Amino acid sequence: MVDLPLHAQILAMLDSDPQGWVLAEPVRVDGEFVDLELAYINDAGCRLVGRPREQLLGRCYRQLWPETVNDGTLPFYRSVVETGVPATRTVYYDRRTITGHFEFRAGPYGDGLLIRFVDLRQVTVSPQSDGGARLYDMLDTAFDGFTVLRAVRGPGGEITDFVCEYVNQLGAKLTGHAVADVIGHRLSEISPESWDDGLFERYRTVAATGEPWRQELRYPGIGQVWEVKIGQVGEGAVAVSFREITEQVERQREIADSAARAEHAAGRVRALESVTAALVAASTTAQVYAAMGSVLRPSAGGQGLAVLLRQDDSLQLTYHAGYEPEVVARLQQLPLHHRYPATAVARTGRARYLTSLAQFHAAQTDPATAVSPGSRQAWAFLPLTAAGEVLGVLVIGYREPRDFDDDTKSTLTALAGLVAQAMQRALLFETSMSIAAELQHALLPAALPTAPGLRHAARYLPWTRGAEVGGDWYDVIAVDDDVVSVVIGDVAGHNLAAAAAMGQVRDALRAYAVAGHEPAAVMRHTNRLIRAVGLDTIVTCCYLQLHLAEGTATGVLAGHPPPILRDATGTRLLELPTAAPLGASRTAGYRETRIDFPPGATLLLYTDGLVEDHSHPLDRGLSELCAAVGSAPAGDADAVIEHVLTSDVGPRPRRDDIALLCLTRDHTTGI
C-alpha cells in the first residue's frame, strides 16, 4: 500500500465526515501518469461506492472501476495532479461496479490527490428521511423531461457551451441517449442541434440575465408541438423542462374553429352556450384565455378585452386582446386605490358600465395618472366572482358609444360568471398538477413515530401556483421512551429557497431535540444556527415537548399562532409567551411554559394559512378554529383534522399553504 501520511487530526475529521473522502497516489510508467492507487478511504466513501475498505485500499482505479476508465475521469484526475489546480466533476453511473449521481471535488495533496465525493441523490434533504431519493425518483417518473445545465465559459468569460449536471429518465430518452451518456457531457456533444434551433442562445440568455423563458416550439416535419421552459438555478446554471403539447394545441385549434362557427350563430342564448362549451373544455389558464379571445370576445360584441386579476393590493393584467400598446403598459399593474373604474369593481364586486368617453374621463380626474381610453368609447367592467371571492375584473371595450339595456347587462354578467368559474378551475388544476406539491411532500416526514397512549395525525394542503413551493412543515420526534417532541412551522416565502430552508431548519430542530435539549434551548440553538450559516429567511415555529408519564407538556412559540388544547375543562388557546420568529434576531430570547396534557386531551398545532389572510382577521379565525376543535369527535386525531377542514374555519377560498398536526391521548395511557 502507498504511503501518503495524514495528520492525525485531519484523519479523525475525515473518518467522521458523512461525505466520501479518498486519498490516492498517481501510478506512473516512464514518468507518465497512467492510473491512481487508493491509499485511504473513509467509512462514508465505502458506503457510497458499495465496497468494504479491504477490497479498495492498495488497488488501482482501472482495476476497481474498469467500466468508467474511458469516460474522462482519469484525465480529470491527471489534470489536477499535473496543474495543482483543484477541480470539480459531476458524473452519473449506472454500471455493474458503481451506481450513483456523483460530484467529485479533487485537490492536490503532496504528490497525490485528496478527493471528496457525494451522491447528489442523497443530499437534497437529510439522509435519514430518504427525501433525496424520493425527490430523484419523482423527477425520474415526472411527466415532463427535466435537465440541469451548467455554463462552460471561454477565456473572456463568455458562455460557449453547457455541461449536463442532471437529466431525468424521460429527458435522456427524448435526446436519444441513456442517462449515463448525458450527465457530465457537453451540450455540443449530446444536442448539437440546439445551436440551429436557437435553444443554445436561449439557455445562454437565461443563465446571464436570470429572466425565465417559455415557448411553444413547432416541428412541422414530425407534426409535433413542444413546450420548453427555461429558468435560472444559481450562477451560470439553468433548469430546463420540456413536454409534448401537440394534443393541447390541437384542442385549442378546435376551440378556435368552434369560435368561428359561433360568430355566425344568432342570439344571446346561443352565444352563452358557445362560451360555456369552450370554457368547460379549458383546463389551464392559457386555454381559458384562448377561449375568451376566440369565443367570448365576439359573443360579447366588444372590440377590446382585458382580464385584471387581483394580487394583494393591486390588479395585474394577465390577458388582453384588441388594446393599444400604451393602454396595455398602463394596465400592467394598478393599485386598488387607482381611479380606473376596474379597481372599484374589484373592491366592491359590483359591475360598472360607462356609455361614453365623457363618463370614462369623469371617472379619472387626474390626467397624469389616468389610463388612456385608446380607440374605445364605451366599457363594461365586470367582476370575476367565484365562490364569493372576487378574483379580478373582466373589461370589455367598444369602439362606439352605446347603452347597456337590462338584457345586455344580464348576458354580460352571465359571461363574466362563466369566465370566473373557468378561471378558478384552471388555477386549481394547475396547482394540483404542479411538481411543487410533490416536492413539498417529499420534504415532509414519510412516517411519524408512535408512542404508547398517544395518537397523532397530520395533514399538508398546498396552495401554490406554477413552480412555487411552500415552506410549511410538521414533525414528531421520539426523544425518550415517554418523551415526544412535536413541532410545526412556516418558512417565509413560496419558492425553492423557502423549501430548502425549511428542510435545513427542520433537520436542525430534530437534531437539537434528539440531543436532549430543553424546548427553549432547541429554539435558541436553531435561531443561532440560522444566523450563523447565513440563511436569509424568517421562520415561525411552535415547539412542544410532551412528557407522557407526567401528563404535561413544555412549549415555546417563535412568532407562531398558539396551539389549541381540548380537555375535560373545555377548549382554549394555550397561553404561551410569544418570542421573535427564528432568524429574525441573533439575540432573540425564548421562554418555555409548562402546561397540563392529561389523558383524554386533544392538542392541535397548525400554520397561519388555516386561520387568516388579508381579508380574514386572525382573531376571527382563531375563534372559528376553537369552536371547530370543541365540536370535533373525541379521541380520533384523523377525525379531528377532517372535522376542522370541513368546518367554517378561516378564509375561503384559501390563498396559502396549510399544515395541521393533531395529537390525542388515550384515557388509559398504559405509562
XYZ file of C-alpha atoms in Angstrom, residues 41-299:
259
model
C -10.971 5.912 2.053
C -13.323 6.770 4.925
C -16.414 4.809 6.001
C -18.803 7.136 4.138
C -16.805 6.627 0.951
C -17.028 2.850 1.315
C -20.795 3.081 1.689
C -21.147 5.331 -1.355
C -19.167 3.007 -3.656
C -20.708 -0.109 -2.090
C -17.498 -1.970 -1.155
C -15.595 -2.705 2.082
C -12.286 -0.945 2.679
C -10.193 -4.127 2.318
C -11.373 -4.505 -1.290
C -10.322 -0.946 -2.139
C -7.037 0.020 -0.472
C -3.869 -0.691 -2.406
C -5.775 -1.271 -5.651
C -5.787 0.889 -8.774
C -8.666 2.780 -10.373
C -8.517 0.718 -13.561
C -8.893 -2.489 -11.504
C -11.749 -1.201 -9.348
C -13.932 0.569 -11.947
C -12.863 -0.619 -15.412
C -16.212 0.352 -16.957
C -15.576 4.067 -16.278
C -11.959 4.323 -17.459
C -12.855 5.846 -20.832
C -15.404 8.436 -19.654
C -12.906 11.219 -18.926
C -12.431 10.535 -15.214
C -8.720 9.618 -15.297
C -7.805 12.647 -17.481
C -9.705 14.791 -14.959
C -7.534 13.475 -12.100
C -4.366 13.721 -14.215
C -5.090 17.424 -14.826
C -5.380 18.118 -11.081
C -2.099 16.275 -10.363
C -0.165 17.981 -13.142
C -1.531 21.538 -12.728
C -2.011 21.559 -8.947
C -5.396 23.309 -9.511
C -8.454 21.873 -7.655
C -11.389 20.919 -9.893
C -14.959 19.595 -9.734
C -16.661 16.953 -11.904
C -20.253 15.659 -11.953
C -20.986 12.199 -13.395
C -23.847 9.704 -13.443
C -23.040 5.984 -13.282
C -25.385 3.053 -13.748
C -22.757 0.349 -14.077
C -22.168 -3.096 -12.651
C -19.316 -1.840 -10.454
C -20.790 1.507 -9.357
C -24.151 3.323 -9.398
C -24.976 6.914 -8.455
C -25.072 10.602 -9.430
C -21.726 11.775 -8.050
C -19.999 15.101 -7.588
C -16.188 14.788 -7.216
C -14.028 17.626 -5.845
C -10.324 16.823 -6.267
C -7.333 18.781 -4.999
C -3.586 18.174 -4.786
C -2.192 16.645 -1.569
C 1.560 16.128 -1.607
C 2.339 14.147 -4.746
C -1.165 12.667 -4.735
C -4.829 13.651 -4.631
C -7.378 14.267 -1.889
C -10.855 13.647 -3.317
C -14.211 14.445 -1.707
C -17.301 12.915 -3.288
C -21.062 12.816 -2.611
C -24.042 11.098 -4.174
C -26.244 14.065 -5.148
C -29.383 11.933 -4.770
C -28.787 11.844 -1.014
C -28.050 15.499 -0.214
C -31.299 17.315 -1.078
C -32.690 16.601 2.386
C -31.494 14.685 5.429
C -30.330 11.124 4.615
C -32.476 9.694 7.405
C -35.687 10.741 5.655
C -34.747 9.283 2.236
C -36.168 12.557 0.886
C -33.369 12.960 -1.645
C -34.005 9.520 -3.115
C -37.746 10.178 -3.226
C -37.208 13.511 -4.979
C -34.969 11.909 -7.635
C -37.491 9.096 -8.100
C -40.197 11.746 -8.526
C -38.179 13.603 -11.166
C -37.406 10.332 -12.970
C -41.119 9.484 -13.199
C -42.284 13.039 -13.911
C -44.435 13.636 -16.973
C -42.009 16.345 -18.162
C -38.451 15.867 -19.375
C -36.141 17.736 -16.990
C -32.432 18.645 -17.071
C -29.981 20.975 -15.323
C -27.208 22.562 -17.409
C -24.168 24.449 -16.088
C -22.391 27.032 -18.229
C -18.922 26.485 -19.739
C -17.136 29.795 -20.226
C -14.435 30.828 -22.669
C -11.254 32.787 -21.905
C -13.179 36.069 -21.951
C -15.886 34.842 -19.579
C -18.478 34.358 -22.337
C -20.663 31.220 -22.260
C -19.512 28.878 -25.043
C -21.245 25.634 -24.050
C -23.115 23.876 -21.238
C -22.438 20.686 -19.269
C -25.355 18.483 -18.171
C -25.381 18.101 -14.372
C -28.686 16.207 -14.167
C -31.282 14.723 -16.508
C -34.239 12.536 -15.636
C -35.004 9.295 -17.440
C -37.594 10.835 -19.795
C -35.323 13.759 -20.627
C -32.478 11.424 -21.593
C -34.834 9.251 -23.643
C -36.055 12.272 -25.610
C -32.457 13.078 -26.590
C -31.897 9.515 -27.757
C -29.292 8.764 -25.087
C -29.002 6.890 -21.782
C -28.758 8.966 -18.600
C -25.141 7.912 -18.062
C -24.270 9.160 -21.571
C -25.778 12.604 -20.923
C -24.776 13.663 -17.386
C -21.297 15.150 -17.327
C -21.233 15.678 -21.106
C -21.389 18.911 -23.063
C -24.491 20.166 -24.831
C -22.481 20.381 -28.066
C -21.920 16.615 -27.820
C -25.409 15.442 -26.864
C -27.577 18.030 -28.664
C -25.651 19.948 -31.358
C -28.938 20.944 -32.989
C -29.503 23.350 -30.057
C -27.328 25.844 -31.951
C -29.501 25.514 -35.086
C -32.930 25.855 -33.439
C -31.863 28.755 -31.191
C -32.144 26.944 -27.862
C -28.459 27.429 -27.013
C -28.925 31.213 -27.277
C -31.986 30.945 -25.015
C -30.012 28.945 -22.433
C -27.205 31.485 -22.534
C -29.580 34.454 -22.177
C -31.428 32.930 -19.201
C -28.144 31.954 -17.494
C -26.829 35.512 -17.912
C -29.971 37.551 -17.111
C -31.971 35.289 -14.781
C -35.152 36.033 -16.774
C -37.191 32.820 -17.258
C -38.299 31.825 -20.767
C -41.174 29.732 -22.027
C -42.076 28.956 -25.610
C -44.088 26.552 -27.710
C -41.839 25.151 -30.462
C -43.438 23.682 -33.561
C -41.799 20.930 -35.592
C -43.874 20.618 -38.798
C -41.653 17.837 -40.129
C -42.830 15.435 -37.411
C -46.182 17.120 -36.720
C -45.413 17.892 -33.066
C -45.533 20.911 -30.757
C -43.303 21.100 -27.660
C -43.433 23.415 -24.667
C -39.988 24.380 -23.363
C -39.422 26.212 -20.065
C -36.024 27.555 -19.003
C -35.201 29.074 -15.602
C -32.005 30.115 -13.846
C -30.931 27.921 -10.894
C -27.906 29.631 -9.404
C -24.993 31.404 -11.005
C -24.406 30.208 -14.568
C -26.860 27.280 -14.476
C -30.299 26.704 -15.994
C -33.080 24.175 -15.387
C -34.974 23.085 -18.495
C -38.288 21.237 -18.643
C -39.880 20.116 -21.886
C -43.002 18.228 -22.855
C -45.038 17.462 -25.940
C -48.282 19.501 -26.071
C -49.491 18.540 -29.545
C -52.852 17.335 -28.217
C -53.410 20.510 -26.179
C -52.577 22.716 -29.163
C -54.934 20.720 -31.318
C -57.574 21.178 -28.657
C -57.039 24.952 -28.729
C -57.316 24.890 -32.512
C -60.632 23.088 -32.182
C -61.791 25.800 -29.772
C -60.813 28.451 -32.324
C -62.728 26.597 -35.048
C -65.727 26.418 -32.738
C -65.430 30.186 -32.226
C -65.561 30.823 -35.968
C -68.798 28.833 -36.184
C -70.222 30.631 -33.156
C -69.769 34.034 -34.842
C -72.498 33.072 -37.291
C -74.881 31.889 -34.601
C -77.777 34.133 -33.702
C -78.980 35.330 -30.325
C -77.557 35.716 -26.882
C -78.630 32.233 -25.719
C -76.571 30.602 -28.462
C -73.629 32.831 -27.556
C -73.832 31.728 -23.916
C -73.919 28.081 -24.963
C -70.790 28.512 -27.128
C -68.896 30.295 -24.378
C -69.924 27.673 -21.830
C -68.727 24.823 -24.056
C -65.373 26.483 -24.735
C -64.679 27.372 -21.113
C -65.739 23.990 -19.760
C -63.221 22.379 -22.142
C -60.403 24.626 -20.901
C -58.106 23.014 -18.320
C -55.403 25.673 -17.949
C -55.386 29.454 -17.717
C -53.825 29.617 -21.205
C -56.768 27.641 -22.583
C -59.237 29.879 -20.718
C -57.640 32.954 -22.326
C -57.687 31.279 -25.747
C -61.390 30.537 -25.336
C -62.021 34.124 -24.239
C -60.273 35.555 -27.286
C -61.885 33.218 -29.788
C -65.397 32.789 -28.356
C -66.140 35.305 -25.610
C -64.913 38.426 -27.400
C -67.218 38.094 -30.457
C -70.085 36.879 -28.281
